[in-house]
Amino acid sequence: MNSTYAVLSEGLEKRFGDVHALRGLDLAVPEGTVCGLLGPNGAGKTTAVRLLTTLQAPDAGRAFVAGHDVVREAATVRRLIGVTGQYASVDGDLTGRENLRLFARLLRAPRARGDELLDRFGLMEAADRPARTYSGGMRRRLDLAASLLVRPRVLFLDEPTTGLDPHSRGGIWDAVRELAAEGTTVLLTTQYLEEADQLADEVVLVDGGRAAHRGTPASLKAQIGSYVEVVVAEDAALHAAAIVLDQLTGSEPVLDSGRRAAGAVALDTTLTLPQVVRELDSAGVPVVDATLRAPTLDEVFLRLVARVS
């Protein structure tokens, strides 16, 4: 295999009874980068992580992590990776410090490494409190700290900020940025497209167990043109605005009746804001505001995945 890739998979397949969770998943994650796997529930993201971290074996295909086959060299792979799952795995009856000392002993890591990580993740003041008294964000940070006791070459984060408030989520994001800057390769699965937009060097859109699209967040956004949004002055005008946007953009508008707003992805990259305003005026639509901007990754996902579903 090519050693420049920290994670490489070719044609990974996995079935659970009648459910075909992975249908030939191909990944190639360069060393020292952050790759975001995005997809709805059931897309195959967590199954991919379980195969790549040796928790399950693929039915077909092959995969390498840090240069080692995940089936034939599973023990070696486990020594080189860190994993943080969707739910914190710490023991609530132990203190934060005791949790990390336990993991350090199991992993044969220096005890001092645990205190270093408690300080790094802002948990030193709560280090001697039972983990059950921690907030959700604190438990996730402790869980992440445990996965870093052995300084992994590749870190797998499976929806690490699910259910966290924005402040706690931001803390996890900062930690991921620091790890990537230090050279750790990170494979991140998430349903929060903003999260991938903030962190990922490359995004892979997973749908139906396959990699449907891949690229940098910017390149994926460039594939679908601009996003047009119009806010109208009265409820009755919203439908008329949607008709105009449908004709101008070639895509079905999304309506937000609470804001009296209609928005649509513009497949025509030459569309301009003055053109939008003129067409709305010609149709007699009373406009309060109109914008033409780059799409968010959420809009990219909805558009691109819809093309292959």
XYZ file of C-alpha atoms in Angstrom:
309
model
C 0.000 0.000 0.000
C 0.978 3.650 -0.308
C 2.544 4.672 3.023
C 1.557 8.319 2.527
C -1.992 7.364 3.465
C -2.818 6.985 7.132
C -6.139 5.341 6.234
C -6.733 3.481 2.993
C -9.687 1.280 2.139
C -10.686 -0.414 -1.087
C -14.125 -1.865 -1.714
C -15.115 -2.346 1.932
C -18.372 -4.238 2.326
C -20.325 -5.238 5.411
C -23.712 -6.874 5.871
C -25.829 -7.333 8.970
C -28.482 -9.826 7.922
C -30.544 -8.152 5.213
C -28.922 -4.750 5.841
C -26.067 -3.916 3.461
C -24.296 -1.309 5.611
C -21.252 -0.808 3.362
C -21.339 -1.339 -0.392
C -17.737 -0.867 -1.530
C -16.430 2.050 0.498
C -13.178 3.553 -0.802
C -11.168 5.958 1.366
C -7.708 7.495 1.075
C -6.757 9.788 3.966
C -3.283 11.379 3.747
C -1.128 11.433 6.871
C -1.492 14.467 9.110
C -4.887 15.540 7.769
C -8.462 15.665 9.063
C -11.015 13.736 6.991
C -14.707 14.221 7.667
C -17.136 11.392 6.891
C -20.574 12.925 6.507
C -23.878 11.219 6.067
C -27.331 10.675 7.559
C -28.147 7.942 10.067
C -27.720 4.581 8.386
C -25.269 5.835 5.767
C -22.525 3.495 7.014
C -20.238 5.913 8.866
C -20.081 4.086 12.205
C -19.756 0.717 10.475
C -16.759 2.064 8.563
C -15.131 3.182 11.809
C -15.747 -0.204 13.433
C -14.045 -1.965 10.522
C -11.105 0.455 10.385
C -10.519 0.165 14.143
C -10.566 -3.686 13.998
C -13.751 -4.019 16.066
C -15.362 -5.916 13.193
C -14.040 -7.613 10.074
C -15.189 -6.655 6.572
C -17.116 -9.135 4.436
C -15.190 -7.976 1.380
C -12.519 -5.465 0.432
C -9.429 -4.493 2.391
C -8.218 -1.631 4.569
C -4.943 -0.354 5.966
C -4.421 1.972 8.925
C -0.979 3.455 9.581
C 0.351 1.080 6.939
C -1.048 -2.110 8.487
C -3.812 -4.442 7.339
C -6.761 -4.146 9.732
C -7.509 -7.886 9.515
C -4.087 -9.553 9.309
C -2.331 -7.026 11.595
C -5.182 -6.050 13.900
C -3.079 -6.060 17.090
C -0.538 -3.691 15.556
C -3.283 -1.358 14.319
C -4.790 -1.183 17.826
C -1.458 -0.049 19.277
C -1.261 2.834 16.805
C -4.749 4.309 17.003
C -7.044 6.146 19.380
C -10.830 5.867 19.312
C -13.547 8.065 20.769
C -17.017 6.683 20.147
C -20.430 8.303 20.165
C -20.828 7.855 23.914
C -18.304 8.539 26.663
C -16.751 5.295 27.928
C -15.416 6.622 31.229
C -16.385 5.108 34.597
C -18.714 7.481 36.426
C -17.743 6.163 39.857
C -14.066 6.974 39.329
C -12.645 10.479 39.369
C -11.298 11.986 36.200
C -7.752 11.377 37.380
C -8.517 7.776 38.365
C -10.090 7.110 34.969
C -6.972 8.238 33.154
C -4.659 6.349 35.521
C -6.672 3.181 34.919
C -6.476 3.606 31.152
C -2.762 4.471 31.388
C -2.104 1.267 33.304
C -4.022 -0.815 30.782
C -2.210 0.866 27.885
C 1.188 0.890 29.653
C 1.389 4.664 29.300
C 3.184 6.939 31.813
C 0.954 8.085 34.702
C 2.189 11.635 34.184
C 0.603 11.596 30.725
C -2.840 11.542 32.353
C -2.180 14.695 34.378
C -0.794 16.375 31.283
C -4.015 15.633 29.403
C -6.243 16.731 32.291
C -4.508 20.086 32.174
C -4.642 20.264 28.386
C -8.396 19.693 28.288
C -9.209 22.058 31.135
C -10.165 19.301 33.581
C -7.545 19.757 36.298
C -9.875 21.570 38.693
C -12.377 18.702 38.429
C -9.737 15.959 38.316
C -10.629 14.539 41.747
C -14.388 14.634 41.340
C -16.345 11.515 40.262
C -16.868 11.555 36.515
C -20.627 11.141 37.040
C -20.670 14.755 38.298
C -19.179 16.023 35.035
C -21.228 17.791 32.396
C -21.660 16.128 29.012
C -18.918 18.274 27.524
C -16.510 17.454 30.336
C -17.154 13.710 29.982
C -16.494 13.914 26.245
C -13.233 15.774 26.882
C -12.203 13.141 29.429
C -13.045 10.414 26.928
C -10.950 12.157 24.282
C -8.084 12.517 26.749
C -8.199 8.755 27.401
C -7.884 8.056 23.675
C -4.707 10.186 23.548
C -2.774 8.511 26.349
C -0.644 6.599 23.853
C -0.225 9.503 21.371
C -1.998 7.750 18.474
C -0.851 8.090 14.895
C -4.488 7.977 13.784
C -7.438 9.171 15.871
C -10.977 8.032 15.052
C -13.737 10.299 16.319
C -17.225 8.886 15.815
C -19.689 11.770 16.224
C -17.706 13.157 19.176
C -19.893 16.219 19.804
C -23.360 14.662 19.526
C -25.655 16.259 22.101
C -23.144 18.849 23.291
C -23.915 22.543 23.695
C -22.101 25.006 21.378
C -19.495 25.925 24.021
C -18.558 22.293 24.693
C -18.538 21.545 20.983
C -16.130 24.420 20.431
C -13.793 22.959 23.052
C -13.674 19.631 21.221
C -13.042 21.466 17.936
C -10.085 23.301 19.447
C -8.633 19.989 20.662
C -8.966 18.422 17.206
C -7.246 21.414 15.589
C -4.346 21.119 18.026
C -3.943 17.405 17.344
C -3.967 17.922 13.586
C -1.378 20.702 13.929
C 0.843 18.247 15.829
C 0.643 15.728 12.975
C -2.066 13.325 14.152
C -4.320 12.065 11.389
C -7.999 12.405 12.344
C -10.941 10.596 10.796
C -14.115 12.289 11.993
C -17.667 11.093 11.462
C -20.359 13.648 12.096
C -23.907 14.681 11.283
C -22.977 18.324 11.929
C -21.903 19.659 8.581
C -20.656 22.870 10.165
C -18.261 20.689 12.179
C -16.718 19.206 9.043
C -16.619 22.639 7.430
C -14.632 23.954 10.396
C -12.231 21.036 10.820
C -11.843 18.859 7.731
C -9.159 19.125 5.067
C -11.257 16.743 2.974
C -14.901 15.754 3.205
C -16.345 12.438 2.056
C -20.120 12.375 1.607
C -21.272 8.850 2.463
C -24.632 7.650 1.215
C -25.930 4.105 0.994
C -22.641 2.639 2.176
C -20.563 4.281 -0.559
C -18.456 7.408 -0.921
C -20.865 9.452 -3.028
C -18.700 12.595 -3.303
C -15.394 13.813 -1.916
C -13.318 16.966 -1.913
C -12.374 19.950 0.196
C -15.311 21.852 1.693
C -14.579 24.695 -0.752
C -14.445 22.441 -3.822
C -17.701 20.716 -2.904
C -19.393 24.070 -2.479
C -18.072 25.173 -5.873
C -19.766 22.167 -7.510
C -23.258 23.470 -6.882
C -22.922 27.185 -7.579
C -24.410 29.850 -5.322
C -27.290 29.999 -2.876
C -30.045 32.557 -3.351
C -32.284 33.618 -0.485
C -35.179 36.061 -0.617
C -37.152 37.522 2.293
C -40.565 38.893 1.336
C -42.760 41.523 2.951
C -45.929 39.454 3.361
C -46.938 35.798 3.732
C -48.940 35.788 0.522
C -45.820 36.640 -1.518
C -43.776 33.648 -0.372
C -45.237 31.225 -2.917
C -44.702 33.699 -5.773
C -41.075 34.192 -4.698
C -40.565 30.422 -4.701
C -41.855 30.188 -8.285
C -39.397 32.868 -9.431
C -36.480 31.177 -7.658
C -37.422 27.816 -9.148
C -37.290 29.319 -12.644
C -34.037 31.187 -12.030
C -32.063 28.506 -10.208
C -33.332 25.234 -11.657
C -33.701 23.716 -8.192
C -36.589 23.372 -5.777
C -36.704 26.228 -3.240
C -36.751 25.665 0.508
C -39.344 27.755 2.337
C -39.077 29.205 5.851
C -42.531 30.595 6.554
C -41.503 31.936 9.962
C -38.961 34.262 8.371
C -40.970 34.670 5.144
C -37.881 33.432 3.318
C -37.340 31.272 0.253
C -33.934 29.907 -0.714
C -32.551 27.743 -3.516
C -29.239 26.507 -4.892
C -28.387 28.286 -8.143
C -27.115 25.725 -10.654
C -26.393 28.568 -13.092
C -23.090 29.998 -11.845
C -23.585 33.169 -13.935
C -26.692 34.204 -11.995
C -26.327 37.649 -10.409
C -28.165 39.377 -7.592
C -29.450 42.242 -9.816
C -30.958 39.608 -12.131
C -32.735 37.995 -9.175
C -34.098 41.333 -7.971
C -35.309 42.295 -11.476
C -37.197 39.030 -11.939
C -38.835 39.317 -8.525
C -39.836 42.899 -9.280
C -41.277 41.896 -12.654
C -43.359 39.246 -10.900
C -44.657 41.820 -8.426
C -43.031 40.181 -5.405
C -42.484 42.671 -2.529
C -38.911 41.986 -1.388
C -37.475 42.960 1.994
C -34.035 41.412 1.424
C -32.206 39.316 -1.168
C -28.796 37.672 -0.944
C -26.560 35.605 -3.209
C -23.838 33.722 -1.330
C -21.710 30.612 -1.256
C -23.693 27.560 -0.102
C -23.196 25.996 3.294
C -21.983 22.424 3.516
C -25.499 21.440 4.628
C -26.875 22.725 1.319
C -24.099 20.958 -0.583
C -24.902 17.671 1.138
C -28.638 17.905 0.502
C -28.056 18.688 -3.163
C -25.273 16.232 -3.997
C -26.639 13.272 -2.048
C -30.067 13.855 -3.593
C -28.477 13.350 -7.022
C -27.327 9.807 -6.228
C -30.072 8.621 -3.834
